[in-house]
Tab-separated table of C-alpha atoms in Angstrom:
chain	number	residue	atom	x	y	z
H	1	UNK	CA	18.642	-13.190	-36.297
H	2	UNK	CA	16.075	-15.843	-36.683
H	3	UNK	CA	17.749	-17.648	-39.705
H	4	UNK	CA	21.295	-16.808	-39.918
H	5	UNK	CA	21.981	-17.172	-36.103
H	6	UNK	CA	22.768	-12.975	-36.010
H	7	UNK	CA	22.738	-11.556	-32.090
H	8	UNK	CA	20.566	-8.236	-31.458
H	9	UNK	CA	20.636	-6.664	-28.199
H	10	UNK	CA	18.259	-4.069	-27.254
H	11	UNK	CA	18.254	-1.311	-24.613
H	12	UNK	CA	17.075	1.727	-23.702
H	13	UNK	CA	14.299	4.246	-21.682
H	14	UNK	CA	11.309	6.246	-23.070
H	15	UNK	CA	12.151	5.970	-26.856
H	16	UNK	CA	13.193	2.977	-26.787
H	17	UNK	CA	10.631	1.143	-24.647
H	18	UNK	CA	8.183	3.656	-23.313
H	19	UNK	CA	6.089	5.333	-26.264
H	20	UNK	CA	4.863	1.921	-27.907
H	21	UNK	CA	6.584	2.995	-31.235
H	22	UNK	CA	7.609	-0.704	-32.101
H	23	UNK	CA	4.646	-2.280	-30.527
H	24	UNK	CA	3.384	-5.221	-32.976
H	25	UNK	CA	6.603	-4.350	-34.930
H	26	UNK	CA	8.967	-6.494	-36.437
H	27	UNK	CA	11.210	-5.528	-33.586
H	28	UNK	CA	9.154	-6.787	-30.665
H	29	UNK	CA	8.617	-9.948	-32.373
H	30	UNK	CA	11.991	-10.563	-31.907
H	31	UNK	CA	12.626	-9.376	-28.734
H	32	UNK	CA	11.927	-11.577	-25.143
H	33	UNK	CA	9.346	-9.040	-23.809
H	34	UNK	CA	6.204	-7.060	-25.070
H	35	UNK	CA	5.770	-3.773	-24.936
H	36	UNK	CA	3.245	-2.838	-22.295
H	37	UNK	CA	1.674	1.094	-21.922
H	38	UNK	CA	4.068	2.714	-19.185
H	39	UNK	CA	2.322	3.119	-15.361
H	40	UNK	CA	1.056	6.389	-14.986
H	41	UNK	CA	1.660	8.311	-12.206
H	42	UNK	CA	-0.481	7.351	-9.011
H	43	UNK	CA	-3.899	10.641	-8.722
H	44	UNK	CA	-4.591	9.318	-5.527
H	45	UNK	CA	-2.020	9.139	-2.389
H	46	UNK	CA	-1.758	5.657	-0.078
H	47	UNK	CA	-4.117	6.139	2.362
H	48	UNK	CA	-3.466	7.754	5.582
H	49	UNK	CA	-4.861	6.515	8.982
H	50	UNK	CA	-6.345	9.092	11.339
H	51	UNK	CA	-7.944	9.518	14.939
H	52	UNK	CA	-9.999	12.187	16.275
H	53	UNK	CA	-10.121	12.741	20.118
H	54	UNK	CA	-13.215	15.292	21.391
H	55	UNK	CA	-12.944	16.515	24.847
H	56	UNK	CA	-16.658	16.596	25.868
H	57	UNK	CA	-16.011	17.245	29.143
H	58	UNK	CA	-18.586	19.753	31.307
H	59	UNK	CA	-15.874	22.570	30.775
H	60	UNK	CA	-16.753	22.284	27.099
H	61	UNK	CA	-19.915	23.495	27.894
H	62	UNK	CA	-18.736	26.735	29.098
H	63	UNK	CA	-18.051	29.929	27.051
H	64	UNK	CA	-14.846	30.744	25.898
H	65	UNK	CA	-15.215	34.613	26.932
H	66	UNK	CA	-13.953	35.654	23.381
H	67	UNK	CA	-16.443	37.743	21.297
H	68	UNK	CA	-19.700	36.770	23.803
H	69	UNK	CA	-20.171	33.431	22.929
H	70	UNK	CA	-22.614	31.365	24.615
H	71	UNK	CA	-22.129	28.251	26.275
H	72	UNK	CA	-21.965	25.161	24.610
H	73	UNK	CA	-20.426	26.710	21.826
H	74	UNK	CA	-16.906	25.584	22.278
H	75	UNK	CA	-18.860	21.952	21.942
H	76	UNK	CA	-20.357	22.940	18.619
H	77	UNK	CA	-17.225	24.424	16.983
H	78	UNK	CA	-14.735	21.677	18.445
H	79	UNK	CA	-17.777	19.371	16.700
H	80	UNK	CA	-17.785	20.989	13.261
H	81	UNK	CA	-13.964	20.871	13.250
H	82	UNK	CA	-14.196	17.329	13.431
H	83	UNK	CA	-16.139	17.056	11.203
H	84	UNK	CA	-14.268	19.309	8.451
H	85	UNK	CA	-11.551	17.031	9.140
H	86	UNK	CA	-13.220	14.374	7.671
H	87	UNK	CA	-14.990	15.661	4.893
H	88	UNK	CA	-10.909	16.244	3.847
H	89	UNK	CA	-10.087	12.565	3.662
H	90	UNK	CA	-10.955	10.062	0.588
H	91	UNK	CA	-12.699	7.095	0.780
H	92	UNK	CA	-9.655	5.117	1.116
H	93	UNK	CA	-8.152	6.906	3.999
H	94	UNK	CA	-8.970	5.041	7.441
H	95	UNK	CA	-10.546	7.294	10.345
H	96	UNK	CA	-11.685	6.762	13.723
H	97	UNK	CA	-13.243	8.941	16.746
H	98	UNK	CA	-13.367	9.118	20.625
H	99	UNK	CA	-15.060	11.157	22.716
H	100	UNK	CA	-13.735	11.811	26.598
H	101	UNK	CA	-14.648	13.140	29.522
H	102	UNK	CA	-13.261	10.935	32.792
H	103	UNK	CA	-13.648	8.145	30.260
H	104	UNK	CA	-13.141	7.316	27.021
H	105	UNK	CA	-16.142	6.659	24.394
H	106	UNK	CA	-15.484	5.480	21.165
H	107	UNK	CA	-17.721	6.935	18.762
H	108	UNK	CA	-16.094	4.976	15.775
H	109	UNK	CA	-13.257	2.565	15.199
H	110	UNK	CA	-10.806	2.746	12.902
H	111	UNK	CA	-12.233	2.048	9.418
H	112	UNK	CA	-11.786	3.401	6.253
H	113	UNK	CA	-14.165	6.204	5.526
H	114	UNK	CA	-16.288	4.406	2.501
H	115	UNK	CA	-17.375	1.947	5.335
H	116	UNK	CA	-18.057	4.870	8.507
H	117	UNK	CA	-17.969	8.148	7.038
H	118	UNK	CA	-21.685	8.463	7.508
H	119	UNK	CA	-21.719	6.724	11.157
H	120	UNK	CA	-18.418	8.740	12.090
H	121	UNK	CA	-20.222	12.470	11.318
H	122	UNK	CA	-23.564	11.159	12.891
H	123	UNK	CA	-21.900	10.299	15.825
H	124	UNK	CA	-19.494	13.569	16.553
H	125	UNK	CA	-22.945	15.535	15.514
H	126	UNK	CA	-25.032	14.396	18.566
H	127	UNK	CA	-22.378	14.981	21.180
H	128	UNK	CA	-22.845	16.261	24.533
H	129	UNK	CA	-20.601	17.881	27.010
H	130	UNK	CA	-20.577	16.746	30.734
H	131	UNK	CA	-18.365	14.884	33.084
H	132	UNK	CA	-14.375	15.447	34.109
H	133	UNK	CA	-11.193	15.445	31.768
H	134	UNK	CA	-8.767	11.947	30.578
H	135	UNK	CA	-7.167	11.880	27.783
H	136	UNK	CA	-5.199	9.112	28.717
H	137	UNK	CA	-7.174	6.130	28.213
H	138	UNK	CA	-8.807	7.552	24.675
H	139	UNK	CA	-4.968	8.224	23.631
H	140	UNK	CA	-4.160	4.734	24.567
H	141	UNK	CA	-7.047	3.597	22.710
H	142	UNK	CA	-6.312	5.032	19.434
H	143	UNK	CA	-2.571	4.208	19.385
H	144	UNK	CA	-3.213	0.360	19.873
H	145	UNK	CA	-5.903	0.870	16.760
H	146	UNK	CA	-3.186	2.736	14.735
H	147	UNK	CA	-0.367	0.361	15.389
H	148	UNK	CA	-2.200	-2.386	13.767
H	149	UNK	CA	-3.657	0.117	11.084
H	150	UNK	CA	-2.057	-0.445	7.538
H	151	UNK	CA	-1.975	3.464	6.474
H	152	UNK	CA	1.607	4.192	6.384
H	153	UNK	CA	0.754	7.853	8.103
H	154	UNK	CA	-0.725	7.686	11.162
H	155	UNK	CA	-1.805	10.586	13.084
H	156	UNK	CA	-3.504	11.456	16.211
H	157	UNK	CA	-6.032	15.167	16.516
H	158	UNK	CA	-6.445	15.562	20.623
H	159	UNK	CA	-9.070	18.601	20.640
H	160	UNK	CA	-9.282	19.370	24.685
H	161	UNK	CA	-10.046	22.526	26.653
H	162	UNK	CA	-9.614	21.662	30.175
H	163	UNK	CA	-6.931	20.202	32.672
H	164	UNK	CA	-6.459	16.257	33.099
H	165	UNK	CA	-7.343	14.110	36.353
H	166	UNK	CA	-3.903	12.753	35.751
H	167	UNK	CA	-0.052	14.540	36.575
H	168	UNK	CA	1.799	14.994	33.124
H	169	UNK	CA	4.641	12.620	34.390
H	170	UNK	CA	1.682	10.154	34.208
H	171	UNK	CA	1.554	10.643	30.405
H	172	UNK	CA	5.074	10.639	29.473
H	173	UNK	CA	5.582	6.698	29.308
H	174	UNK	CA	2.924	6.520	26.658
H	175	UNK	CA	3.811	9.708	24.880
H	176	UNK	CA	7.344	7.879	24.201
H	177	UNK	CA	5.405	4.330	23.119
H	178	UNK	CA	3.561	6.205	20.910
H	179	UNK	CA	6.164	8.135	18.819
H	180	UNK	CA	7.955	4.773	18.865
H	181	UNK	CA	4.918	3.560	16.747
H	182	UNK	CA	5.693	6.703	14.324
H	183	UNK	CA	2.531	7.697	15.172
H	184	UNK	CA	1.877	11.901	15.120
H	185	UNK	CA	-0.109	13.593	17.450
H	186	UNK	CA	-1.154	17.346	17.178
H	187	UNK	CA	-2.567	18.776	20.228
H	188	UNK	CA	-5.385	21.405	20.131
H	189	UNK	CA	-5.919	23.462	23.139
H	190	UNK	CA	-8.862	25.538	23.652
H	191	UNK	CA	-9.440	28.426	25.693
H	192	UNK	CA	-7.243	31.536	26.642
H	193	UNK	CA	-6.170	29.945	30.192
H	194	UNK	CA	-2.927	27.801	30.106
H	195	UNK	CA	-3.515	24.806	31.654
H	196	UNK	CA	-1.649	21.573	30.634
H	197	UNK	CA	0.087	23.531	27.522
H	198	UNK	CA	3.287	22.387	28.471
H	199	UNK	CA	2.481	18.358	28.428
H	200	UNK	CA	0.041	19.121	25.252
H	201	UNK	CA	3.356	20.821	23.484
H	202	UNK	CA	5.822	17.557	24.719
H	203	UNK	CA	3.155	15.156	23.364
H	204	UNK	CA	3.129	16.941	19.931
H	205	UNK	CA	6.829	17.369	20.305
H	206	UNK	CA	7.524	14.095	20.533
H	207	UNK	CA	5.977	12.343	17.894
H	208	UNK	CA	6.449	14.832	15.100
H	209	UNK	CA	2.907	16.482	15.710
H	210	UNK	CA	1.753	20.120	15.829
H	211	UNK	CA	0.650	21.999	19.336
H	212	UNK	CA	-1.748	24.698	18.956
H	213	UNK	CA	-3.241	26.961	21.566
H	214	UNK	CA	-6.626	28.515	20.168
H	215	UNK	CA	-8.065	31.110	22.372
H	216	UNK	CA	-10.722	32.023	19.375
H	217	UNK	CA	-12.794	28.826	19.281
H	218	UNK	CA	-14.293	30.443	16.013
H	219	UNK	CA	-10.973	29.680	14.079
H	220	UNK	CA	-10.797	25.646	15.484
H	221	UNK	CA	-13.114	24.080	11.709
H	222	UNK	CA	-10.463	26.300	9.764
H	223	UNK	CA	-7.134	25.366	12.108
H	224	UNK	CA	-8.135	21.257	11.912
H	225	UNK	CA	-8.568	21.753	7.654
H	226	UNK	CA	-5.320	23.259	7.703
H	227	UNK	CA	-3.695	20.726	9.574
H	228	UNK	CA	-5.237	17.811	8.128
H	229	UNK	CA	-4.407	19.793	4.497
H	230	UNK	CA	-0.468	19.460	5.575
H	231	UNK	CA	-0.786	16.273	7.089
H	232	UNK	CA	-2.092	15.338	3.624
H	233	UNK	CA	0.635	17.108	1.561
H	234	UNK	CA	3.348	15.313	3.637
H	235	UNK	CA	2.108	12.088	2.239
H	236	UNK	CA	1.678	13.242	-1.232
H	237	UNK	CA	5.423	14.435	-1.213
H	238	UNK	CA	6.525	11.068	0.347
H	239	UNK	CA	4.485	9.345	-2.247
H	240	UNK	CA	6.202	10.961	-4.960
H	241	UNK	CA	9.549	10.633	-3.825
H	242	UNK	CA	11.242	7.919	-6.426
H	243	UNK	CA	11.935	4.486	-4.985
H	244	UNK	CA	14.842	3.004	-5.650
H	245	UNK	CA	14.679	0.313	-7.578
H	246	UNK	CA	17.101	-2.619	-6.922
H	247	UNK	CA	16.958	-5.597	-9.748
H	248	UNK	CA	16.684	-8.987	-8.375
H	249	UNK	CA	18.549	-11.553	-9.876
H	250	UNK	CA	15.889	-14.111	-11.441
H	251	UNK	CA	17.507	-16.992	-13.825
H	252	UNK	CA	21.223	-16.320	-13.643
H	253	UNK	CA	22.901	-16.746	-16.995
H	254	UNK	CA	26.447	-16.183	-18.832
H	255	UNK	CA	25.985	-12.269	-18.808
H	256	UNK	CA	25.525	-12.463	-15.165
H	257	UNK	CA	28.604	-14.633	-14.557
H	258	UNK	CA	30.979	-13.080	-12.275
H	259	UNK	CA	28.610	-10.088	-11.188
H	260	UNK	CA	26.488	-9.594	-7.921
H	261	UNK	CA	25.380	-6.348	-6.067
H	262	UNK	CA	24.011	-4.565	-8.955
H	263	UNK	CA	23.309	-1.259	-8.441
H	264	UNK	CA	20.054	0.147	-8.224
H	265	UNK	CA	17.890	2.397	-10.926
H	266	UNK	CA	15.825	5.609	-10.552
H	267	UNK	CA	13.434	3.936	-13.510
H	268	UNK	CA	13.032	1.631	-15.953
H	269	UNK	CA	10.405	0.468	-18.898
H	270	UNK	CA	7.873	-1.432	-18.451
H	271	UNK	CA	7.659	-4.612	-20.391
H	272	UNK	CA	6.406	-8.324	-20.031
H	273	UNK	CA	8.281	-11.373	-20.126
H	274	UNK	CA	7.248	-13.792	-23.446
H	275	UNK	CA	6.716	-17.684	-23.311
H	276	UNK	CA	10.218	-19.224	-23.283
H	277	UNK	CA	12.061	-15.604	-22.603
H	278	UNK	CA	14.609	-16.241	-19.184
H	279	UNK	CA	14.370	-13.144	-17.042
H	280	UNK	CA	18.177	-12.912	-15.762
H	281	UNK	CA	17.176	-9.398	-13.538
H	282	UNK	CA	13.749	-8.472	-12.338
H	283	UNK	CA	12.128	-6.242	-10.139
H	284	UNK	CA	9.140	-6.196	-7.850
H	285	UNK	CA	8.878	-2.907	-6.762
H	286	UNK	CA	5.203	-3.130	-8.209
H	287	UNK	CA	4.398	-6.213	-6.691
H	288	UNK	CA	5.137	-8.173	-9.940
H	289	UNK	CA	8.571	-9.041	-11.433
H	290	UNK	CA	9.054	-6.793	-14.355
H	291	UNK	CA	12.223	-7.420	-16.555
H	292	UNK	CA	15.368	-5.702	-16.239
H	293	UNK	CA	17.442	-7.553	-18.049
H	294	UNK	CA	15.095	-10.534	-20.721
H	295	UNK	CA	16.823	-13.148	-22.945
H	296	UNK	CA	16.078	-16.048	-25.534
H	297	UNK	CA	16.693	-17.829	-27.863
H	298	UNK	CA	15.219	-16.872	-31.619
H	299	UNK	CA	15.052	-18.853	-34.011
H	300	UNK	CA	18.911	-19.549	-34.718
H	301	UNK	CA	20.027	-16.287	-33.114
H	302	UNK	CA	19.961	-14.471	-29.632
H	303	UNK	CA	18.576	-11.893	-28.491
H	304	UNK	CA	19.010	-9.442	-24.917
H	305	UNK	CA	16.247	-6.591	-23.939
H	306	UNK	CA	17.183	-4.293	-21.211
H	307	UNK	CA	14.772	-2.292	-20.405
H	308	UNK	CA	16.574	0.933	-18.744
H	309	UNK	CA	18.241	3.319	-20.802
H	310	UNK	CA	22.309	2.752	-20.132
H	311	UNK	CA	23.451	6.437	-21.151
H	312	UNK	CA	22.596	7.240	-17.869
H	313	UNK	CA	18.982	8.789	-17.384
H	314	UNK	CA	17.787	6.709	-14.943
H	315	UNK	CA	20.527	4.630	-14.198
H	316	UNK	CA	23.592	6.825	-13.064
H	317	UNK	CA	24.374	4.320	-10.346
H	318	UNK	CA	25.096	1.565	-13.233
H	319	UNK	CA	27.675	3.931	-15.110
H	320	UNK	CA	29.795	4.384	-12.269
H	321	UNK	CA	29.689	0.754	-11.169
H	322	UNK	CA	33.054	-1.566	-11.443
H	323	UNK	CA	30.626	-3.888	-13.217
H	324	UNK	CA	29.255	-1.862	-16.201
H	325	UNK	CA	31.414	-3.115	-18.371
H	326	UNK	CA	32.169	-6.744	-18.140
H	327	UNK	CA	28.311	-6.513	-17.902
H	328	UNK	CA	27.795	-5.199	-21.333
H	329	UNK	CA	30.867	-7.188	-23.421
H	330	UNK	CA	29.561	-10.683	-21.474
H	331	UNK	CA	25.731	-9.315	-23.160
H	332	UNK	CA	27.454	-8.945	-26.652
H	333	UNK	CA	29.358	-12.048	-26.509
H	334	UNK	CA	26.957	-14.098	-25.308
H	335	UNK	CA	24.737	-12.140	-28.509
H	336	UNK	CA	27.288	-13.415	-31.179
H	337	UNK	CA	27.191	-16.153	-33.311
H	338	UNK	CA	28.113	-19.333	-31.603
H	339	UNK	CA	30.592	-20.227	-34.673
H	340	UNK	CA	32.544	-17.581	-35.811
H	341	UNK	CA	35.589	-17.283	-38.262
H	342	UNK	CA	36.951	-14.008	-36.142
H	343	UNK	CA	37.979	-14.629	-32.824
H	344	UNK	CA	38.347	-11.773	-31.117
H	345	UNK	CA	37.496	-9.608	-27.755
H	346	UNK	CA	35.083	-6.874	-26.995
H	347	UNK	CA	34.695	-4.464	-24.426
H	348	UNK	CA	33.054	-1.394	-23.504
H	349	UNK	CA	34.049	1.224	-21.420
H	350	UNK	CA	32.727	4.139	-19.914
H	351	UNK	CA	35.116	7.844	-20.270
H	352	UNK	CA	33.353	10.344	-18.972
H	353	UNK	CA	30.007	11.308	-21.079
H	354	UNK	CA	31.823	8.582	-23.960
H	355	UNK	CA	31.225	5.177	-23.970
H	356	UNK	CA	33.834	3.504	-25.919
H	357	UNK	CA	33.383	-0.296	-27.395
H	358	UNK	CA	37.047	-1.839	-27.893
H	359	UNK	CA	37.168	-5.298	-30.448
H	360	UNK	CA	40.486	-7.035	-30.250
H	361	UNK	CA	41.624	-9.742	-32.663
H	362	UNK	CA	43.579	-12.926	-32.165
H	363	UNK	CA	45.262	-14.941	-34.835
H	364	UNK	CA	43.243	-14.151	-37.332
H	365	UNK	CA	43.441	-12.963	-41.067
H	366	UNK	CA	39.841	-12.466	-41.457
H	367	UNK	CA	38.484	-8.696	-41.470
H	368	UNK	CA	35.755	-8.226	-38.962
H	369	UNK	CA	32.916	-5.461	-39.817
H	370	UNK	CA	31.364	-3.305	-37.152
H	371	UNK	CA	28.447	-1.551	-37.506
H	372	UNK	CA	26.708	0.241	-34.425
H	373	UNK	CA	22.928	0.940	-33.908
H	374	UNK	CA	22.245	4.277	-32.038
H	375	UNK	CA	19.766	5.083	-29.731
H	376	UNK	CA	17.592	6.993	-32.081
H	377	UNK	CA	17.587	4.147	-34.439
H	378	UNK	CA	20.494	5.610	-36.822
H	379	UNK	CA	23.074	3.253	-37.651
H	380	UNK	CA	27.129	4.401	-37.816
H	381	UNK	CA	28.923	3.489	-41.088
H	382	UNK	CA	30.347	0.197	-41.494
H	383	UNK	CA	33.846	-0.052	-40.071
H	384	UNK	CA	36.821	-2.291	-41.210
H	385	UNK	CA	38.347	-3.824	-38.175
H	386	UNK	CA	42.105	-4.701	-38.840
């Protein structure tokens, strides 16, 4: 390539690209990009932003008349709940608390936990029951917080025993604001009368929540894990769905001539652009713009990395595309020696599971040799071209 002016064109997933087989090779010498270790999967979910509401109203102070409680201990349950809740959340997660009676009290803002775990537990610990019921203004409260919150899962707990100083028409208008915010609300209601279950099932409703109804007050600490557990998984599953990722056209060259709207891949390698290499298709789906499709000049030759395997895994979407092949024969001609005895035309085509590369010659005695370089590093016999 380097002194005879020879074109090499490499692409591929995993084998190619992935395992660091040809790292500090004579291969990646020549090539536009370096091969870089391949991002592992993500252990830890994005963070997910959460607010507890406590009803410490003076009805939380009364027993629950299930298995001779005493009063007060509705309080102390609804309290270690809350705090189970957030011993499940990481560091990273962002959490916040209100207490209510008539009024709302904010016992922490939203923050993520390695800054008020400590203050948020301290604070739920050392609360006392007394005063009337309003949700309201404490679910107003932690909406506006969550709106301008940055976890991409927000969710509401609303922990209340007793019956509201407002009508539930009164709460509808901010019920709909807040699953307009794709914020989640599940709605805990404690006690074995059944008071306000209808509004606390059309809040949850609504924005995608859960409603329970919790008569036992001794189940509420393993209820709130449970929820907060699924709340959890959701994200985890919505993490690990794959993006798609949709190359960006960077410096457009001859291979790109005559093609737009490419189509977008479930993965590709991860390499890094060299000094001097022109990156004709990026992506930035990781915040940096990671070849797709890498070219330079070496030496006297030319040489073109794609980094996704073109078989298919991974890139299904490019197969079927109109473009797939002008795409690769514009890569291979613009690969070739600039001055050539054989002039000629090549395409490739895609037939079902076959791809098939077609080299047409025009007024021209010469015989052309083709040889063909396989994925697994095998190369065909040399063919005669007549």
């Amino acid at each position: 390539v380097r002194d005879f002016g020879g074109g090499f064109i490499m692409a591929g997933g995993l084998r190619a690209f992935g395992d660091l087989g040809y790292k500090g090779t004579a291969v990646e010498r020549v090539l536009p990009v370096t091969f870089q270790e391949q991002r592992p999967k993500k252990k830890r979910r994005t963070p997910i932003a959460l607010f507890l509401l406590i009803d410490r109203s003076n009805s939380m102070g009364y027993n629950s008349k299930v298995r001779g409680l005493h009063d007060g201990q509705k309080m102390q349950y609804a309290q270690r709940a809350a705090i189970e809740v957030v011993n499940q959340l990481q560091d990273t997660d962002l959490a916040g608390g209100i207490a209510f009676d008539s009024e709302p009290f904010i016992l922490a803002p939203l923050a993520p936990l390695a800054e008020n775990r400590a203050e948020l537990i301290s604070k739920i610990s050392r609360l006392q029951y007394g005063g009337g019921t309003d949700f309201y203004g404490a679910l107003e409260t932690a909406a506006d917080q969550l709106a301008r919150s940055r976890g991409t899962t927000r969710h509401i707990i609303l922990i209340t025993d007793g019956d509201s100083n407002r009508s539930p028409a009164d709460h509808f208008p901010l019920v709909a604001t807040i699953a307009q915010r794709q914020i989640s609300i599940t709605t805990i209601r404690i006690g074995d009368d059944t008071v306000n279950l209808q509004l606390l099932s059309h809040m949850s409703e609504k924005t995608g929540g859960r409603f329970y109804h919790v008569e036992d007050v001794e189940a509420l600490p393993q209820l709130l894990v449970r929820d907060t557990k699924q709340a959890i998984r959701e994200k985890e599953d919505e993490d690990d769905k794959p993006k798609e990722i949709k190359p960006r056209v960077g410096e457009r060259g001859q291979i790109l001539q005559g093609l737009d709207d490419f189509p977008a891949l479930e993965e590709y390698m991860l390499t890094k652009p060299k000094n001097g290499a022109d990156v004709q298709l990026y992506t930035d789906i990781h915040a940096e713009h990671d070849p797709i499709l890498a070219t330079w000049q070496y030496g006297l030759g030319k040489v073109v990395a794609v980094t996704f395997d073109p078989s298919g895994s991974g890139s299904s979407d490019w197969i079927r595309w109109d473009g797939f092949g002008k795409f690769w024969s514009q890569a291979v001609r613009w690969a070739i020696r600039d001055e050539t005895p054989w002039d000629y035309r090549l395409s490739v085509q895609q037939r079902g599971e076959r791809t098939v590369l077609q080299a047409e010659s025009y007024d021209s005695d010469e015989e052309g040799i083709l040889q063909v370089r396989l994925p697994r590093g095998t190369q065909s016999d040399e063919l005669t071209l007549l």
